[in-house]
């Protein structure tokens, strides 16, 4: 069952009565400070399965799922969530393990209304680089293919990375020697009060699979710097990258890509896992892929408990064998929020 959470009303805004007002409170004190949002600018749905929204296909439901039609709707909703309400922004769900009990709060999904990709300025004689803007809910693959169609190079490495622009910003997603910070001009983020901030890669201290976004902030859009190139050449590069993935990664099985980050120096995580003898190790239907042993796959009915135990077993085995503690790249979403494995 779902509810539209705003109706057009003279100020102060009248939120539709919530079935569980204790969970999501709209503080009355703030209601008069903001202009009324457009009618029906968002939707709250109760008890939404999260497993189909993740690439691992694992996990329980969200207590609430919120979608938005406009940035204003997102901004107002975000700023009015009471501090005690657990909230989580879900992108493509390609780097997250949702607990079997799900998430007892509001999951924000930006993929419907906050997903536009536009060309802000083309390249010219004076400005050799073009600027593209992508909203956080757009998929990285859509961004890469939109840029290719425009004959703009720079996003080829994103064409094989699943997920959203927001998730890629948080992870500083990368592949084939490139990462998001190489093409990022700046990103727009909302703080917990709904104030907009424009942040550069320096502000965000981006490095290998890490971005410093303050707690409780959310990305809404980003600008990218791209260079003109023949679309045919861009397509060939993408095809080469994707051929490499198909050859080396178990793409036909549900996974979250690399489970662990590579250590700062020395052998990559997959080599350490292979050397520890954990290739093919399993807990229930959660299994270390034979094809790429940093990919942990769901063989059909894996639970989050299985996958968590497998991750811990592999981390322990690698430590026993090499003395190196691997850091997870994937995150674990428990009923009250993100926790460590
Ligand atoms: C087959 C496969 C291959 C992969 N290959 C690669 C690869 O080559 N390189 C690589 O880097 N990764 C890779 N990944 C991992 C993953 O695709 C990336 O990390 C991706 O960028 C995550 O984006 P997402 O939208 O799915 O994030 P999600 O999994 O939805 O979320 C990840 C984190 O980002 C946060 N988040 C999402 N959107 C926002 C937002 N708008 N504002 C604030 N926080 C937000 C979430 O709250 C969560 O903490 C791969 C995954 C798979 C399944």
Tab-separated table of C-alpha atoms and ligand atoms in Angstrom:
chain	number	residue	atom	x	y	z
A	1	UNK	CA	0.000	0.000	0.000
A	2	UNK	CA	1.337	3.477	-0.721
A	3	UNK	CA	0.590	7.057	0.246
A	4	UNK	CA	1.318	10.292	-1.492
A	5	UNK	CA	3.083	12.231	1.181
A	6	UNK	CA	2.324	15.782	0.182
A	7	UNK	CA	-0.765	17.548	-1.001
A	8	UNK	CA	-0.873	21.031	-2.459
A	9	UNK	CA	-1.968	23.244	0.372
A	10	UNK	CA	-1.674	26.846	1.411
A	11	UNK	CA	1.243	27.414	3.734
A	12	UNK	CA	1.777	25.831	6.218
A	13	UNK	CA	2.142	22.580	4.289
A	14	UNK	CA	-0.197	19.844	5.356
A	15	UNK	CA	1.462	16.458	5.176
A	16	UNK	CA	-0.944	13.606	4.566
A	17	UNK	CA	-1.597	11.794	7.836
A	18	UNK	CA	0.984	9.078	8.159
A	19	UNK	CA	-0.076	5.607	9.270
A	20	UNK	CA	2.799	5.573	11.740
A	21	UNK	CA	3.407	9.162	12.775
A	22	UNK	CA	5.949	8.027	15.346
A	23	UNK	CA	8.292	6.861	12.617
A	24	UNK	CA	8.334	9.867	10.307
A	25	UNK	CA	7.641	13.177	11.965
A	26	UNK	CA	7.325	16.467	10.123
A	27	UNK	CA	8.248	19.063	12.754
A	28	UNK	CA	5.503	21.698	12.783
A	29	UNK	CA	7.995	24.429	13.603
A	30	UNK	CA	9.598	24.092	10.169
A	31	UNK	CA	6.423	23.871	8.159
A	32	UNK	CA	5.934	27.624	7.830
A	33	UNK	CA	9.515	28.328	6.743
A	34	UNK	CA	9.358	26.745	3.311
A	35	UNK	CA	7.211	27.322	0.231
A	36	UNK	CA	4.610	24.674	-0.522
A	37	UNK	CA	5.971	21.865	-2.699
A	38	UNK	CA	4.208	20.884	-5.910
A	39	UNK	CA	1.244	18.589	-5.613
A	40	UNK	CA	2.006	14.903	-5.211
A	41	UNK	CA	5.720	15.469	-5.640
A	42	UNK	CA	6.699	12.238	-3.988
A	43	UNK	CA	5.483	8.905	-2.789
A	44	UNK	CA	5.987	6.822	0.323
A	45	UNK	CA	5.397	3.106	0.061
A	46	UNK	CA	5.334	0.811	3.052
A	47	UNK	CA	7.156	-2.524	3.322
A	48	UNK	CA	9.013	-2.650	0.034
A	49	UNK	CA	11.216	-5.661	-0.756
A	50	UNK	CA	14.824	-4.537	-1.098
A	51	UNK	CA	16.329	-7.781	-2.431
A	52	UNK	CA	15.191	-7.114	-6.040
A	53	UNK	CA	16.711	-3.637	-5.757
A	54	UNK	CA	20.181	-5.011	-5.055
A	55	UNK	CA	22.519	-6.871	-7.396
A	56	UNK	CA	23.048	-9.560	-4.725
A	57	UNK	CA	19.268	-10.198	-4.644
A	58	UNK	CA	19.479	-10.616	-0.874
A	59	UNK	CA	17.806	-9.016	2.135
A	60	UNK	CA	14.536	-8.099	3.813
A	61	UNK	CA	12.163	-5.181	3.207
A	62	UNK	CA	12.390	-1.467	3.859
A	63	UNK	CA	9.833	-0.141	6.328
A	64	UNK	CA	9.311	2.778	3.931
A	65	UNK	CA	10.502	3.616	0.440
A	66	UNK	CA	10.357	7.259	-0.668
A	67	UNK	CA	10.543	8.384	-4.289
A	68	UNK	CA	10.580	11.966	-5.581
A	69	UNK	CA	9.492	13.787	-8.687
A	70	UNK	CA	11.463	16.971	-8.093
A	71	UNK	CA	14.551	18.234	-6.301
A	72	UNK	CA	12.339	20.489	-4.182
A	73	UNK	CA	10.349	17.487	-2.995
A	74	UNK	CA	13.534	15.640	-2.082
A	75	UNK	CA	15.000	18.679	-0.352
A	76	UNK	CA	11.924	19.329	1.772
A	77	UNK	CA	11.411	15.678	2.653
A	78	UNK	CA	15.085	15.314	3.610
A	79	UNK	CA	15.104	18.389	5.814
A	80	UNK	CA	11.899	17.386	7.584
A	81	UNK	CA	12.755	13.835	8.497
A	82	UNK	CA	13.067	13.744	12.252
A	83	UNK	CA	16.662	13.091	13.369
A	84	UNK	CA	15.709	9.826	15.031
A	85	UNK	CA	14.250	8.372	11.814
A	86	UNK	CA	16.746	5.943	10.260
A	87	UNK	CA	17.268	6.889	6.614
A	88	UNK	CA	19.302	5.366	3.817
A	89	UNK	CA	19.866	6.439	0.220
A	90	UNK	CA	19.786	3.472	-2.132
A	91	UNK	CA	21.362	3.832	-5.558
A	92	UNK	CA	21.607	0.804	-7.817
A	93	UNK	CA	22.137	-1.477	-4.810
A	94	UNK	CA	25.311	-2.845	-6.399
A	95	UNK	CA	27.578	-2.322	-3.411
A	96	UNK	CA	25.323	-3.123	-0.501
A	97	UNK	CA	24.284	-6.189	1.516
A	98	UNK	CA	20.840	-5.720	3.065
A	99	UNK	CA	20.268	-7.677	6.293
A	100	UNK	CA	17.693	-10.455	6.335
A	101	UNK	CA	15.569	-8.307	8.667
A	102	UNK	CA	15.655	-5.439	6.157
A	103	UNK	CA	15.772	-1.779	7.156
A	104	UNK	CA	13.499	-0.258	9.793
A	105	UNK	CA	13.414	3.259	8.406
A	106	UNK	CA	13.044	5.274	5.204
A	107	UNK	CA	14.932	4.243	2.081
A	108	UNK	CA	15.234	7.091	-0.426
A	109	UNK	CA	15.192	6.067	-4.073
A	110	UNK	CA	16.340	8.826	-6.454
A	111	UNK	CA	16.180	6.733	-9.609
A	112	UNK	CA	12.730	7.895	-10.761
A	113	UNK	CA	12.615	11.687	-10.541
A	114	UNK	CA	16.206	12.708	-9.800
A	115	UNK	CA	17.780	11.051	-12.828
A	116	UNK	CA	18.287	13.574	-15.622
A	117	UNK	CA	21.460	13.770	-17.697
A	118	UNK	CA	22.128	16.999	-19.589
A	119	UNK	CA	24.853	18.707	-21.577
A	120	UNK	CA	25.568	21.954	-19.745
A	121	UNK	CA	28.060	23.316	-22.255
A	122	UNK	CA	29.545	21.783	-25.405
A	123	UNK	CA	33.226	21.882	-26.227
A	124	UNK	CA	34.310	24.763	-28.450
A	125	UNK	CA	37.408	26.562	-29.689
A	126	UNK	CA	37.759	28.525	-26.463
A	127	UNK	CA	36.731	25.652	-24.199
A	128	UNK	CA	38.135	22.301	-25.355
A	129	UNK	CA	36.144	20.405	-22.728
A	130	UNK	CA	32.396	19.861	-22.505
A	131	UNK	CA	30.477	19.798	-19.233
A	132	UNK	CA	27.788	17.194	-18.563
A	133	UNK	CA	25.473	17.225	-15.570
A	134	UNK	CA	24.047	14.024	-14.138
A	135	UNK	CA	21.570	13.800	-11.300
A	136	UNK	CA	22.392	11.356	-8.534
A	137	UNK	CA	19.670	8.844	-9.416
A	138	UNK	CA	20.821	8.470	-13.038
A	139	UNK	CA	22.653	5.251	-13.794
A	140	UNK	CA	26.362	5.473	-14.511
A	141	UNK	CA	25.809	3.363	-17.618
A	142	UNK	CA	23.243	5.869	-18.933
A	143	UNK	CA	25.744	8.650	-18.343
A	144	UNK	CA	28.464	6.750	-20.218
A	145	UNK	CA	26.199	6.025	-23.186
A	146	UNK	CA	24.774	9.554	-23.293
A	147	UNK	CA	28.330	10.894	-23.439
A	148	UNK	CA	29.244	8.413	-26.187
A	149	UNK	CA	26.277	9.479	-28.305
A	150	UNK	CA	27.412	13.093	-27.944
A	151	UNK	CA	30.961	12.134	-28.951
A	152	UNK	CA	32.365	12.902	-25.508
A	153	UNK	CA	35.110	10.818	-23.952
A	154	UNK	CA	35.908	10.318	-20.257
A	155	UNK	CA	33.112	8.099	-18.971
A	156	UNK	CA	34.019	4.919	-20.906
A	157	UNK	CA	35.228	3.208	-17.714
A	158	UNK	CA	31.754	3.663	-16.189
A	159	UNK	CA	29.990	1.707	-18.927
A	160	UNK	CA	30.529	-1.622	-17.147
A	161	UNK	CA	30.021	-0.421	-13.573
A	162	UNK	CA	26.449	-0.950	-12.372
A	163	UNK	CA	24.715	1.519	-10.091
A	164	UNK	CA	23.888	5.186	-9.865
A	165	UNK	CA	25.834	8.410	-10.152
A	166	UNK	CA	25.203	8.981	-6.411
A	167	UNK	CA	26.643	5.583	-5.513
A	168	UNK	CA	29.605	6.120	-7.843
A	169	UNK	CA	30.326	9.453	-6.138
A	170	UNK	CA	30.228	7.842	-2.686
A	171	UNK	CA	32.495	4.990	-3.792
A	172	UNK	CA	34.717	7.035	-6.120
A	173	UNK	CA	33.969	4.169	-8.493
A	174	UNK	CA	36.741	3.218	-10.845
A	175	UNK	CA	38.044	0.701	-13.341
A	176	UNK	CA	40.665	0.332	-16.070
A	177	UNK	CA	42.969	2.852	-14.389
A	178	UNK	CA	40.335	5.608	-14.158
A	179	UNK	CA	38.143	6.728	-11.291
A	180	UNK	CA	35.279	9.151	-10.904
A	181	UNK	CA	37.367	11.916	-9.375
A	182	UNK	CA	39.365	12.140	-12.649
A	183	UNK	CA	36.354	13.603	-14.470
A	184	UNK	CA	34.405	15.197	-11.608
A	185	UNK	CA	34.213	19.002	-11.602
A	186	UNK	CA	31.949	19.251	-8.573
A	187	UNK	CA	28.961	17.622	-6.907
A	188	UNK	CA	25.886	19.048	-5.237
A	189	UNK	CA	24.959	17.661	-1.829
A	190	UNK	CA	22.223	18.358	0.703
A	191	UNK	CA	23.118	18.591	4.376
A	192	UNK	CA	20.660	17.286	7.003
A	193	UNK	CA	18.901	20.695	7.061
A	194	UNK	CA	18.316	20.529	3.319
A	195	UNK	CA	20.924	23.227	2.530
A	196	UNK	CA	22.683	22.763	-0.825
A	197	UNK	CA	26.486	22.632	-0.987
A	198	UNK	CA	28.749	22.443	-4.020
A	199	UNK	CA	31.776	20.264	-3.330
A	200	UNK	CA	34.908	19.694	-5.417
A	201	UNK	CA	36.911	16.439	-5.460
A	202	UNK	CA	39.337	18.160	-3.070
A	203	UNK	CA	36.538	19.026	-0.651
A	204	UNK	CA	35.435	15.397	-0.825
A	205	UNK	CA	38.978	14.037	-0.239
A	206	UNK	CA	38.354	11.382	-2.869
A	207	UNK	CA	40.778	8.496	-3.115
A	208	UNK	CA	40.672	4.762	-3.863
A	209	UNK	CA	37.027	3.671	-3.313
A	210	UNK	CA	36.557	6.434	-0.763
A	211	UNK	CA	34.815	9.798	-0.646
A	212	UNK	CA	34.474	11.895	2.468
A	213	UNK	CA	30.813	12.965	2.518
A	214	UNK	CA	29.818	14.226	5.979
A	215	UNK	CA	27.427	11.990	7.907
A	216	UNK	CA	23.793	12.665	7.029
A	217	UNK	CA	24.549	14.370	3.683
A	218	UNK	CA	23.213	13.199	0.345
A	219	UNK	CA	24.417	13.749	-3.230
A	220	UNK	CA	21.849	15.094	-5.667
A	221	UNK	CA	23.864	15.864	-8.830
A	222	UNK	CA	27.346	16.214	-10.275
A	223	UNK	CA	29.151	17.925	-13.157
A	224	UNK	CA	31.691	16.091	-15.298
A	225	UNK	CA	34.466	17.342	-17.578
A	226	UNK	CA	34.619	15.433	-20.899
A	227	UNK	CA	36.600	15.748	-24.124
A	228	UNK	CA	35.367	15.364	-27.730
A	229	UNK	CA	36.195	12.077	-29.474
A	230	UNK	CA	34.784	10.032	-32.343
A	231	UNK	CA	31.787	8.028	-30.974
A	232	UNK	CA	33.037	4.933	-32.838
A	233	UNK	CA	36.332	5.026	-30.937
A	234	UNK	CA	34.479	5.513	-27.661
A	235	UNK	CA	32.278	2.514	-28.471
A	236	UNK	CA	35.316	0.346	-29.244
A	237	UNK	CA	36.891	1.236	-25.895
A	238	UNK	CA	33.670	0.360	-24.071
A	239	UNK	CA	33.422	-2.937	-25.942
A	240	UNK	CA	37.007	-3.787	-24.990
A	241	UNK	CA	36.347	-3.012	-21.325
A	242	UNK	CA	33.132	-5.008	-21.292
A	243	UNK	CA	34.748	-7.972	-23.051
A	244	UNK	CA	37.394	-7.954	-20.317
A	245	UNK	CA	34.646	-8.039	-17.663
A	246	UNK	CA	32.752	-10.874	-19.316
A	247	UNK	CA	35.960	-12.885	-19.530
A	248	UNK	CA	37.184	-12.267	-15.979
A	249	UNK	CA	34.074	-11.704	-13.854
A	250	UNK	CA	31.067	-13.947	-13.036
A	251	UNK	CA	28.551	-11.522	-14.551
A	252	UNK	CA	25.773	-14.102	-14.926
A	253	UNK	CA	25.541	-14.624	-11.153
A	254	UNK	CA	24.251	-12.127	-8.570
A	255	UNK	CA	27.155	-10.389	-6.826
A	256	UNK	CA	28.215	-6.966	-5.598
A	257	UNK	CA	31.410	-6.841	-7.640
A	258	UNK	CA	34.588	-6.806	-5.570
A	259	UNK	CA	33.787	-7.673	-1.973
A	260	UNK	CA	37.058	-6.378	-0.517
A	261	UNK	CA	39.188	-3.368	-1.406
A	262	UNK	CA	42.679	-4.015	-2.669
A	263	UNK	CA	45.263	-3.316	0.056
A	264	UNK	CA	47.223	-0.064	-0.478
A	265	UNK	CA	50.279	-2.032	-1.584
A	266	UNK	CA	51.215	-5.578	-2.439
A	267	UNK	CA	48.963	-8.246	-3.891
A	268	UNK	CA	45.375	-7.447	-4.897
A	269	UNK	CA	42.578	-8.870	-2.749
A	270	UNK	CA	41.695	-11.663	-5.191
A	271	UNK	CA	45.262	-13.010	-5.085
A	272	UNK	CA	45.318	-12.976	-1.291
A	273	UNK	CA	41.983	-14.826	-1.226
A	274	UNK	CA	43.195	-17.397	-3.754
A	275	UNK	CA	46.432	-17.913	-1.811
A	276	UNK	CA	44.468	-18.475	1.406
A	277	UNK	CA	42.686	-21.421	-0.213
A	278	UNK	CA	39.226	-19.814	-0.124
A	279	UNK	CA	38.439	-19.946	-3.856
A	280	UNK	CA	35.105	-21.792	-4.078
A	281	UNK	CA	34.467	-21.617	-0.301
A	282	UNK	CA	30.773	-21.433	0.585
A	283	UNK	CA	28.307	-20.808	3.388
A	284	UNK	CA	24.863	-21.991	2.342
A	285	UNK	CA	24.238	-20.539	-1.117
A	286	UNK	CA	26.836	-17.770	-0.666
A	287	UNK	CA	30.003	-18.736	-2.520
A	288	UNK	CA	33.406	-17.344	-3.455
A	289	UNK	CA	33.400	-17.284	-7.260
A	290	UNK	CA	35.746	-19.691	-9.026
A	291	UNK	CA	36.101	-17.185	-11.856
A	292	UNK	CA	37.104	-14.160	-9.741
A	293	UNK	CA	37.601	-14.912	-6.080
A	294	UNK	CA	36.963	-11.338	-4.879
A	295	UNK	CA	33.407	-11.726	-6.259
A	296	UNK	CA	31.100	-13.523	-3.818
A	297	UNK	CA	28.045	-14.872	-5.601
A	298	UNK	CA	24.514	-15.795	-4.603
A	299	UNK	CA	23.946	-19.297	-5.978
A	300	UNK	CA	20.180	-18.975	-5.567
A	301	UNK	CA	18.938	-18.721	-1.998
A	302	UNK	CA	21.809	-17.126	-0.082
A	303	UNK	CA	20.778	-15.103	2.946
A	304	UNK	CA	22.525	-12.031	4.315
A	305	UNK	CA	23.561	-14.188	7.280
A	306	UNK	CA	25.252	-16.656	4.894
A	307	UNK	CA	27.001	-13.892	2.962
A	308	UNK	CA	28.142	-12.110	6.127
A	309	UNK	CA	29.581	-15.342	7.524
A	310	UNK	CA	31.368	-16.063	4.240
A	311	UNK	CA	32.884	-12.567	4.215
A	312	UNK	CA	34.132	-13.034	7.789
A	313	UNK	CA	35.494	-16.525	7.024
A	314	UNK	CA	37.438	-15.227	4.025
A	315	UNK	CA	38.761	-12.216	5.926
A	316	UNK	CA	39.949	-14.533	8.744
A	317	UNK	CA	41.531	-16.991	6.301
A	318	UNK	CA	43.433	-14.216	4.509
A	319	UNK	CA	44.641	-12.836	7.835
A	320	UNK	CA	45.796	-16.288	9.011
A	321	UNK	CA	47.627	-16.864	5.732
A	322	UNK	CA	49.162	-13.458	5.031
A	323	UNK	CA	48.747	-11.318	8.163
A	324	UNK	CA	46.745	-8.788	6.093
A	325	UNK	CA	43.302	-7.634	7.225
A	326	UNK	CA	41.191	-6.996	4.143
A	327	UNK	CA	38.782	-4.061	4.282
A	328	UNK	CA	35.335	-4.608	2.775
A	329	UNK	CA	34.323	-2.504	-0.221
A	330	UNK	CA	30.669	-3.527	0.177
A	331	UNK	CA	28.580	-2.084	3.004
A	332	UNK	CA	26.179	-3.896	5.347
A	333	UNK	CA	22.743	-2.347	5.894
A	334	UNK	CA	21.197	-3.464	9.188
A	335	UNK	CA	17.702	-2.511	10.434
A	336	UNK	CA	18.973	0.741	12.036
A	337	UNK	CA	21.664	1.681	9.500
A	338	UNK	CA	25.080	0.826	8.104
A	339	UNK	CA	27.415	-1.286	10.224
A	340	UNK	CA	30.781	-2.970	9.764
A	341	UNK	CA	30.947	-6.654	8.821
B	1	LIG	C1	29.158	-6.929	-11.483
B	1	LIG	C2	29.679	-5.735	-10.722
B	1	LIG	C3	30.837	-5.111	-11.140
B	1	LIG	C4	31.339	-4.006	-10.438
B	1	LIG	N1	32.478	-3.409	-10.888
B	1	LIG	C5	32.944	-2.317	-10.254
B	1	LIG	C6	34.114	-1.642	-10.732
B	1	LIG	O1	34.719	-2.014	-11.722
B	1	LIG	N2	34.531	-0.546	-10.049
B	1	LIG	C7	33.880	-0.079	-8.941
B	1	LIG	O2	34.299	0.932	-8.380
B	1	LIG	N3	32.782	-0.704	-8.470
B	1	LIG	C8	32.296	-1.796	-9.086
B	1	LIG	N4	31.185	-2.432	-8.611
B	1	LIG	C9	30.561	-1.964	-7.356
B	1	LIG	C10	29.437	-0.922	-7.550
B	1	LIG	O3	28.810	-1.104	-8.798
B	1	LIG	C11	29.949	0.513	-7.448
B	1	LIG	O4	30.580	0.755	-6.222
B	1	LIG	C12	28.812	1.523	-7.652
B	1	LIG	O5	29.382	2.790	-7.866
B	1	LIG	C13	27.843	1.593	-6.472
B	1	LIG	O6	26.747	2.396	-6.872
B	1	LIG	P1	25.251	2.095	-6.411
B	1	LIG	O7	24.401	3.188	-6.935
B	1	LIG	O8	24.842	0.723	-6.773
B	1	LIG	O9	25.409	2.230	-4.839
B	1	LIG	P2	24.560	1.487	-3.709
B	1	LIG	O10	25.039	0.079	-3.587
B	1	LIG	O11	23.117	1.699	-3.913
B	1	LIG	O12	25.039	2.323	-2.436
B	1	LIG	C14	26.397	2.326	-2.051
B	1	LIG	C15	26.582	3.412	-0.987
B	1	LIG	O13	26.385	4.686	-1.595
B	1	LIG	C16	25.393	5.421	-0.872
B	1	LIG	N5	24.668	6.281	-1.817
B	1	LIG	C17	24.078	5.925	-2.985
B	1	LIG	N6	23.550	7.015	-3.581
B	1	LIG	C18	23.796	8.071	-2.771
B	1	LIG	C19	23.504	9.472	-2.829
B	1	LIG	N7	22.823	10.008	-3.842
B	1	LIG	N8	23.921	10.262	-1.809
B	1	LIG	C20	24.594	9.740	-0.760
B	1	LIG	N9	24.884	8.424	-0.635
B	1	LIG	C21	24.497	7.602	-1.638
B	1	LIG	C22	24.514	4.363	-0.244
B	1	LIG	O14	23.799	4.907	0.853
B	1	LIG	C23	25.548	3.322	0.143
B	1	LIG	O15	26.170	3.675	1.348
B	1	LIG	C24	30.660	-3.532	-9.293
B	1	LIG	C25	29.482	-4.166	-8.876
B	1	LIG	C26	28.990	-5.253	-9.585
B	1	LIG	C27	27.710	-5.907	-9.136
